Short mmCIF file of C-alpha atoms in Angstrom, two decimals:
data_model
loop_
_atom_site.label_atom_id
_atom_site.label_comp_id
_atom_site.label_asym_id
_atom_site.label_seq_id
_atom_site.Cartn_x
_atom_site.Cartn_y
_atom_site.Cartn_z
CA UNK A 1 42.62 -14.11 50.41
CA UNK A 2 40.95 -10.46 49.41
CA UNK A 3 42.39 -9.56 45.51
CA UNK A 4 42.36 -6.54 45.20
CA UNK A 5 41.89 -4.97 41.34
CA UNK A 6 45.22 -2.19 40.12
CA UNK A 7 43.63 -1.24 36.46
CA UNK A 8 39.85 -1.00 36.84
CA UNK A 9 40.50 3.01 36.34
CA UNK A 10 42.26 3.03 33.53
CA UNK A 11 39.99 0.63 32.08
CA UNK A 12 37.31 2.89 32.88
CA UNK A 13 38.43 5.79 31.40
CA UNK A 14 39.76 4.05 27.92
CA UNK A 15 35.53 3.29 27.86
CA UNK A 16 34.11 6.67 28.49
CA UNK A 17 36.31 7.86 25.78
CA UNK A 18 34.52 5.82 23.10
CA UNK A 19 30.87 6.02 24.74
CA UNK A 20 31.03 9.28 26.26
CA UNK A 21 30.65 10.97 23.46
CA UNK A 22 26.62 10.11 22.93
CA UNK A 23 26.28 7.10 20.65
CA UNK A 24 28.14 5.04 18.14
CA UNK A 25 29.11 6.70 15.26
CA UNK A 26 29.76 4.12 12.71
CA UNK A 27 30.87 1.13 11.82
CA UNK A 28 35.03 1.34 12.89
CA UNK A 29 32.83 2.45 16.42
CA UNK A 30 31.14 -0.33 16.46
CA UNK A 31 34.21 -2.55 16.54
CA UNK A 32 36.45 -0.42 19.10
CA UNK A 33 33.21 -0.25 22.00
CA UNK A 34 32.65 -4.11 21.51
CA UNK A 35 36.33 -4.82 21.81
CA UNK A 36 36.54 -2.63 24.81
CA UNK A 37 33.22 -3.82 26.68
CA UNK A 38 34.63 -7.48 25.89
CA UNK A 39 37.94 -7.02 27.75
CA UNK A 40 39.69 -7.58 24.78
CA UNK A 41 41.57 -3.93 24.25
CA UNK A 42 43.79 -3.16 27.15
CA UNK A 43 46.13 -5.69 28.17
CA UNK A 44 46.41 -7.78 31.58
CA UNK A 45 45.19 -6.84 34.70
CA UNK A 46 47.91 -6.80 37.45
CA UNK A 47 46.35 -8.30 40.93
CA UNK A 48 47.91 -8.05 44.97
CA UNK A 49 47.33 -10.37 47.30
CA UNK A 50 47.33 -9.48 51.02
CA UNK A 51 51.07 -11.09 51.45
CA UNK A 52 52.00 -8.57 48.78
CA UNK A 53 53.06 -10.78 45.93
CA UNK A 54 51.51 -9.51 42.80
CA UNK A 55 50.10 -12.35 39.83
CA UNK A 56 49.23 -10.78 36.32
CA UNK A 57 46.44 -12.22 34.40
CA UNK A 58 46.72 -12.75 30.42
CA UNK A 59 45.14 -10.04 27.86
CA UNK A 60 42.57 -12.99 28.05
CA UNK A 61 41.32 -12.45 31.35
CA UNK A 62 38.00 -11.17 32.59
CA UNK A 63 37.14 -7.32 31.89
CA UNK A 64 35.96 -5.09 34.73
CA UNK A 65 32.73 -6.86 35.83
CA UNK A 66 32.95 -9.75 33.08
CA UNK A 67 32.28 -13.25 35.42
CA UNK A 68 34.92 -15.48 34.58
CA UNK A 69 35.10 -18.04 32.19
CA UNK A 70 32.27 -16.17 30.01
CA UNK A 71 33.39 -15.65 26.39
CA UNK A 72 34.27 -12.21 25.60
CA UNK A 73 31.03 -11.44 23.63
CA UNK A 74 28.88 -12.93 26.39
CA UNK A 75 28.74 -9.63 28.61
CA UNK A 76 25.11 -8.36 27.94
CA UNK A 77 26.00 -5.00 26.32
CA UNK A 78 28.73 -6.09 23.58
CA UNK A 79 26.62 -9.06 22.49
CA UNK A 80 23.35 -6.21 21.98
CA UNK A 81 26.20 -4.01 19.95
CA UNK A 82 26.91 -6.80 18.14
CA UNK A 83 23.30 -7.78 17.39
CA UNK A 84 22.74 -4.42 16.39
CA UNK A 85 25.49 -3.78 14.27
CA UNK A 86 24.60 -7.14 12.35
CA UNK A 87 21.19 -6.26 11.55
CA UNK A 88 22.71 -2.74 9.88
CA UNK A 89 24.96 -4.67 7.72
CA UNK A 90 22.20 -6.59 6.07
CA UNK A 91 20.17 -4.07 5.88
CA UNK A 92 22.39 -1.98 4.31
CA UNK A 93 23.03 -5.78 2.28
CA UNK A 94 19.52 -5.50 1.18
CA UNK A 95 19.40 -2.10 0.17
CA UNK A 96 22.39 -2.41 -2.41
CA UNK A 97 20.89 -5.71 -3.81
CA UNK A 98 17.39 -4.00 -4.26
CA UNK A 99 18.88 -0.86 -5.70
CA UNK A 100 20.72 -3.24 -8.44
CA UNK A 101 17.59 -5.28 -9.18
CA UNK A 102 15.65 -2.10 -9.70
CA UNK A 103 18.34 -0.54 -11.78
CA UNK A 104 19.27 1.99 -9.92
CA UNK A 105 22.38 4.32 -10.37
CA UNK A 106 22.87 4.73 -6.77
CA UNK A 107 21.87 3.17 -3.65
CA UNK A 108 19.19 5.58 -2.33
CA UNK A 109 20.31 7.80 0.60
CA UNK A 110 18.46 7.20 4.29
CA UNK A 111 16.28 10.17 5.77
CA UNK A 112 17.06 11.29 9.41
CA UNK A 113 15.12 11.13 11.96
CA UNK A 114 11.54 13.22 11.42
CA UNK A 115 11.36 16.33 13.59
CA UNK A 116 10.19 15.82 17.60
CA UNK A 117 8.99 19.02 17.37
CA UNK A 118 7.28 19.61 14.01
CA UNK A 119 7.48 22.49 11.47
CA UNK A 120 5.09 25.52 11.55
CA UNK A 121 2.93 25.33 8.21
CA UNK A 122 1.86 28.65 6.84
CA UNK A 123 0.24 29.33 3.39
CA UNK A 124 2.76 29.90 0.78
CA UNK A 125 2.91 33.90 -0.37
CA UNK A 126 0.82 34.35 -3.69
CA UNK A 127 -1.44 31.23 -2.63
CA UNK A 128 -3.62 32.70 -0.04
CA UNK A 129 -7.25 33.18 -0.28
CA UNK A 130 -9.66 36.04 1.02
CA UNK A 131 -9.45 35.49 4.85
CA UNK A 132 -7.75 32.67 4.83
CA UNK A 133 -5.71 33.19 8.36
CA UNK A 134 -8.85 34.87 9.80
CA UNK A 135 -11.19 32.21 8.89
CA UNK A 136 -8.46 29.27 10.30
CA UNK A 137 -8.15 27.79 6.70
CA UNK A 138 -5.58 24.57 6.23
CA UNK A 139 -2.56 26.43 5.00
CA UNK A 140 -1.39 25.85 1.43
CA UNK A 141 2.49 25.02 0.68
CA UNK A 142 4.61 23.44 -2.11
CA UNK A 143 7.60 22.94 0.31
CA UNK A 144 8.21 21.83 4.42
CA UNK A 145 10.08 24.07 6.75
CA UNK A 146 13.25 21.85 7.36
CA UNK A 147 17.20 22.06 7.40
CA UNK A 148 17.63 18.09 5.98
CA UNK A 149 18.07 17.27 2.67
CA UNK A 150 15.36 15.37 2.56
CA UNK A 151 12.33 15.83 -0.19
CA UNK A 152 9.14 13.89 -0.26
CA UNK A 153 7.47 12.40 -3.10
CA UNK A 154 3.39 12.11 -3.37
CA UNK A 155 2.04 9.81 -6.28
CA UNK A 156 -2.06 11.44 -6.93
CA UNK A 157 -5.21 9.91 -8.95
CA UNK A 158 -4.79 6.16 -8.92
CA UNK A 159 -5.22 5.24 -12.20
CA UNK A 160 -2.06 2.78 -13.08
CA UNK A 161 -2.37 -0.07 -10.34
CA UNK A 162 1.05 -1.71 -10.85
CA UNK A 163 1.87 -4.13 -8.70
CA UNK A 164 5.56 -3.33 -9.69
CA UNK A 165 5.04 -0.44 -7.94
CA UNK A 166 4.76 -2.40 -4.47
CA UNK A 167 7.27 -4.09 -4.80
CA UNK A 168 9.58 -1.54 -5.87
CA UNK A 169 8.90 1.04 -3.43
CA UNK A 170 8.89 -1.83 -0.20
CA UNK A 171 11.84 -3.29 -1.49
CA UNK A 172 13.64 -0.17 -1.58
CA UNK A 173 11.94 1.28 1.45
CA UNK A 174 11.01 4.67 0.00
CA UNK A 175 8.07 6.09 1.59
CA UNK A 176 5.59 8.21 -0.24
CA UNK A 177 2.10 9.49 0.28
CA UNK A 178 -0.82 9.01 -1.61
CA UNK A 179 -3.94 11.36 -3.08
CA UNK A 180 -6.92 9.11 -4.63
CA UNK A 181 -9.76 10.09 -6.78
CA UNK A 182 -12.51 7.31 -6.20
CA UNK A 183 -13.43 7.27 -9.59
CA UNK A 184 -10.43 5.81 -10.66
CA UNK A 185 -9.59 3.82 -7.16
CA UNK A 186 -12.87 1.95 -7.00
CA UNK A 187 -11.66 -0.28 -10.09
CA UNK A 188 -9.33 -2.16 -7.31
CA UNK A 189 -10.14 -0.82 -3.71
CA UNK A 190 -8.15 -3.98 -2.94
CA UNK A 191 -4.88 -2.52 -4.32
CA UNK A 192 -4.59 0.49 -2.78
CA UNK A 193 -5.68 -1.96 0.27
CA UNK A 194 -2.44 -3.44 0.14
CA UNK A 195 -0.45 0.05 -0.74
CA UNK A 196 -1.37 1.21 2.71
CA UNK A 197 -0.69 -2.07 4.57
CA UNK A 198 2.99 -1.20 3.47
CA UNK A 199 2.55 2.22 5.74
CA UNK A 200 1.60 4.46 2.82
CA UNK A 201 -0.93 6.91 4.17
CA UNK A 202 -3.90 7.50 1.31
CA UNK A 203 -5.47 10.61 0.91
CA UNK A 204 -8.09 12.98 -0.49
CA UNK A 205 -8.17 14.07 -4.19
CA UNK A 206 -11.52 14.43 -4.45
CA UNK A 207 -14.38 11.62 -5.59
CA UNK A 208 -14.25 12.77 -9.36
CA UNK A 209 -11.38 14.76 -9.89
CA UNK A 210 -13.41 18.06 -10.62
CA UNK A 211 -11.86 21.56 -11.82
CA UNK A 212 -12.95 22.85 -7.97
CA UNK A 213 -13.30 26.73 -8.50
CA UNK A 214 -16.35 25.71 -11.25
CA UNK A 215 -18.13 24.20 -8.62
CA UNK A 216 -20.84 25.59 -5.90
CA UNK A 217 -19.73 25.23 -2.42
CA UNK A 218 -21.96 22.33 -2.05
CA UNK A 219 -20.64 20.67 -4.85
CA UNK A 220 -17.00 21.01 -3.59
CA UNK A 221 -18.00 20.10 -0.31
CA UNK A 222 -19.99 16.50 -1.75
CA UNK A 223 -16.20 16.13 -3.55
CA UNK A 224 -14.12 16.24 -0.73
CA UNK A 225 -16.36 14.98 2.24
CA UNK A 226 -17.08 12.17 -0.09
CA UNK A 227 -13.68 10.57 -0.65
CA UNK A 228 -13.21 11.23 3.08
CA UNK A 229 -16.01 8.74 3.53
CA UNK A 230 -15.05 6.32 0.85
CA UNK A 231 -11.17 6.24 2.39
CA UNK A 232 -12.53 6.18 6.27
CA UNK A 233 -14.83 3.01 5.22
CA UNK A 234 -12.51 1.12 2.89
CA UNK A 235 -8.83 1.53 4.80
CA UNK A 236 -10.20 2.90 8.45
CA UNK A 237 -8.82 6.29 8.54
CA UNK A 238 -9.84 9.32 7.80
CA UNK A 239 -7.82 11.63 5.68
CA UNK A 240 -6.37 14.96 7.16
CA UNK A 241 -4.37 16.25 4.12
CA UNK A 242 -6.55 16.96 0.80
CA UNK A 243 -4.93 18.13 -2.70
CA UNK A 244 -7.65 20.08 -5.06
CA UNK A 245 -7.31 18.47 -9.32
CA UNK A 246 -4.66 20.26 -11.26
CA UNK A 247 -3.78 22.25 -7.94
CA UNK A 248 -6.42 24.40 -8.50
CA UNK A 249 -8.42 25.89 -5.38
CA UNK A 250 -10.52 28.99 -4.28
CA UNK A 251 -11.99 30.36 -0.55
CA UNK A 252 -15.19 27.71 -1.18
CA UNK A 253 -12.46 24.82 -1.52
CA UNK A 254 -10.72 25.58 1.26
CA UNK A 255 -13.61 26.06 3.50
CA UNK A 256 -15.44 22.66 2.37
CA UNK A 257 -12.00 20.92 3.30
CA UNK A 258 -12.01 22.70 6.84
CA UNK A 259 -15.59 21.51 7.06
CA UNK A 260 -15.01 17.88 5.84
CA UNK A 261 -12.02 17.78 8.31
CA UNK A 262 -8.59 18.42 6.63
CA UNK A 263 -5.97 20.28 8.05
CA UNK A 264 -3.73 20.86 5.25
CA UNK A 265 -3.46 21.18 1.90
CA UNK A 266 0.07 20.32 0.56
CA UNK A 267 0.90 21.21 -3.22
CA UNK A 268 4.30 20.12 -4.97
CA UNK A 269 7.25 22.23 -6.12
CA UNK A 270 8.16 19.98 -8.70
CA UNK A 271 6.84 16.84 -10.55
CA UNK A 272 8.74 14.06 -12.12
CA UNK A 273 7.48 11.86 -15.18
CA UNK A 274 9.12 9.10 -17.03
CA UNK A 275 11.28 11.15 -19.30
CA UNK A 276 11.56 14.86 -17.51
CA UNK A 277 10.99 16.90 -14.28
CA UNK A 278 8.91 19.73 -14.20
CA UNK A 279 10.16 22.87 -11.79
CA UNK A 280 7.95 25.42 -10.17
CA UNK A 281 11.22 27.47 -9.57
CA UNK A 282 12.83 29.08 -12.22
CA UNK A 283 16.07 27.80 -11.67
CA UNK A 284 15.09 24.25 -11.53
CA UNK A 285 16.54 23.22 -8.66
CA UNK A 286 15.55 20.88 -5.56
CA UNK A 287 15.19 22.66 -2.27
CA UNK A 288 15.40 20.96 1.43
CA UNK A 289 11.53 19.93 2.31
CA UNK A 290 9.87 19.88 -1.26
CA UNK A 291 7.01 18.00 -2.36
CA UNK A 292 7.69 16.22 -5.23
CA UNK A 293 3.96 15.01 -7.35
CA UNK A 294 4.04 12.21 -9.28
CA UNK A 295 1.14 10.15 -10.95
CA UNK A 296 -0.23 6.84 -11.02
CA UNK A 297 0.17 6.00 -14.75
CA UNK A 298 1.48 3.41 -17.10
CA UNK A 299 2.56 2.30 -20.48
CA UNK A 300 -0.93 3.52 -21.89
CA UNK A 301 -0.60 7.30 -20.87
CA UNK A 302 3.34 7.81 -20.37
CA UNK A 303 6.40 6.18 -22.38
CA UNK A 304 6.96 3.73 -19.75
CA UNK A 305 6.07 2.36 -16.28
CA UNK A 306 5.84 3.28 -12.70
CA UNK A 307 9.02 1.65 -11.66
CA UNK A 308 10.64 3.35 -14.44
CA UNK A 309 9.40 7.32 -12.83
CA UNK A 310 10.77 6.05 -9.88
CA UNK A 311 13.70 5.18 -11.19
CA UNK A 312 14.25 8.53 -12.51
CA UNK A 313 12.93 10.17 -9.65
CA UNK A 314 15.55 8.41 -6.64
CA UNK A 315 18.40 8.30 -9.73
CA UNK A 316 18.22 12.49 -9.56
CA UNK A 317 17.12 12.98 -5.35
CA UNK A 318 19.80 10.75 -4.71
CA UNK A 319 22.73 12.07 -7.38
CA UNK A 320 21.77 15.36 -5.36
CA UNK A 321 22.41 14.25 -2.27
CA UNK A 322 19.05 13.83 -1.22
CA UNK A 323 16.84 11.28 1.00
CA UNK A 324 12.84 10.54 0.47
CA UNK A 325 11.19 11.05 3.51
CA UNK A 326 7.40 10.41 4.53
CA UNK A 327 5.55 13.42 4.17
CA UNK A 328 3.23 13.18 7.53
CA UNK A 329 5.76 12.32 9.42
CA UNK A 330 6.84 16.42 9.36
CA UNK A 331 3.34 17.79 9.49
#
């Protein structure tokens, strides 16, 4: 006897209404699709045999393409939505439990996805040097063309080696970058070791964390191509971004960092302590795309620890609406 199927179009188009649309878009989503893909949303299906008499199946029955007897969340694509949607909730679990053990006023907020396509970087105005476009010199910039809310945070000498900090920051999963001057790294190579085995990117702040514009060119140049080496041998990559002590630079700086291979030289538009921000902008106020500088220090040099900057640092990004985001992933 050939069976022939009534309600495999309406069934159809109830679907494409929930995934035609591009994606699931959150968590009542979630539910609907895997209710629909399971069979479970629609009622019976109504069946004619050849003779003409018609049977009608239970709201139990097989879905459009679901084998019989299967349980509902056995078809392939419900049980992956399902899967997926689990690991979200304890992520999103984890997140609010780490926020609360780190004292945190707010959970912190989750940057989009980083640009395909990324941002043009041109020197900001005021901050150029003689021939700096003609001569193909990294650009210099305090903020990253973007529309997000999104700001990113950069931590530079390595003096305070808290192992706090770790934990805090992978915990939390807030990504930051990092700008080492050997003379204080070399105390613990190993630390910063395991910094960027958690996927924070370390780079150049010079070997002794000179005033730069005192120096010869040669000096500068021993500076910077120095760390370079000391980073390439002791974590296996060499830097491409390079921030000059106290953010001070002229044309020789630049042009040893072109020489010793860096491509850009990112500055900060504001910088957060233990007990205040610091603006560059005179109404003292975040902007999409900043770079926010921080520094690694402790209980000996600031009234309080690492964990406790950060603290104030996500408790004001995130009160603002704003998500930490890894600085090379937009450059």
């Amino acid at each position: 006897m050939r069976l022939v199927r009534q309600n495999d179009g309406k069934s159809a188009k109830r679907a494409s209404f929930w995934w035609g649309s591009g994606g699931v878009r959150g968590g009542g989503t979630v539910l609907a699709a895997a209710v629909i893909v399971s069979g479970c949303a629609g009622g019976g299906a109504e069946e004619t045999s050849e003779s003409g008499s018609s049977e009608r199946r239970g709201t139990a029955g097989a879905a459009h393409g679901q084998e019989r007897g299967r349980r509902p969340l056995d078809v392939p694509g419900a049980r992956a939505l399902d899967t997926y949607a689990g690991k979200l909730r304890r992520a999103h679990a984890a997140r609010v439990a780490a926020a609360k053990r780190w004292g945190l006023a707010e959970v912190p907020l989750i940057a989009p996805a980083p640009p395909t396509k990324k941002p043009a970087l041109r020197t900001r105005k005021g901050f150029e040097v003689d021939g700096h476009v003609e001569d193909g010199l990294p650009p210099v910039f305090t903020t990253v063309p973007t529309r997000h809310k999104v700001v990113f945070l950069t931590i530079d000498d390595g003096a305070e080696k808290d192992p706090a900090l770790l934990r805090m920051m992978s915990e939390l999963r807030i990504p930051y970058t990092a700008f080492l001057s050997d003379y204080l790294v070399k105390e613990d190579y190993g630390y910063f070791e395991r910094m960027r085995d958690r996927g924070v990117v370390l780079n150049n702040h010079t070997l002794s964390h000179r005033h730069m514009p005192a120096l010869s060119y040669a000096a500068q140049k021993r500076e910077i191509c120095g760390i370079q080496d000391v980073i390439e041998k002791r974590y296996g990559k060499r830097p491409t971004l390079f921030r000059p002590p106290y953010g001070n630079y002229d044309r020789d700086t630049l042009h040893a960092a072109k020489a010793c291979g860096v491509k850009a030289v990112p500055l900060w538009n504001e910088e957060v302590f233990v007990d205040r921000w610091d603006y560059r902008e005179w109404d003292r106020e975040l902007r999409p795309g900043d770079i926010v500088l921080s520094h690694f220090r402790g209980e000996s040099d600031w009234k309080g620890t690492m964990p406790d900057m950060i603290r104030r640092f996500l408790n004001l990004v995130t009160a603002e609406g704003y998500a930490v985001a890894r600085l090379e992933d937009y450059l």
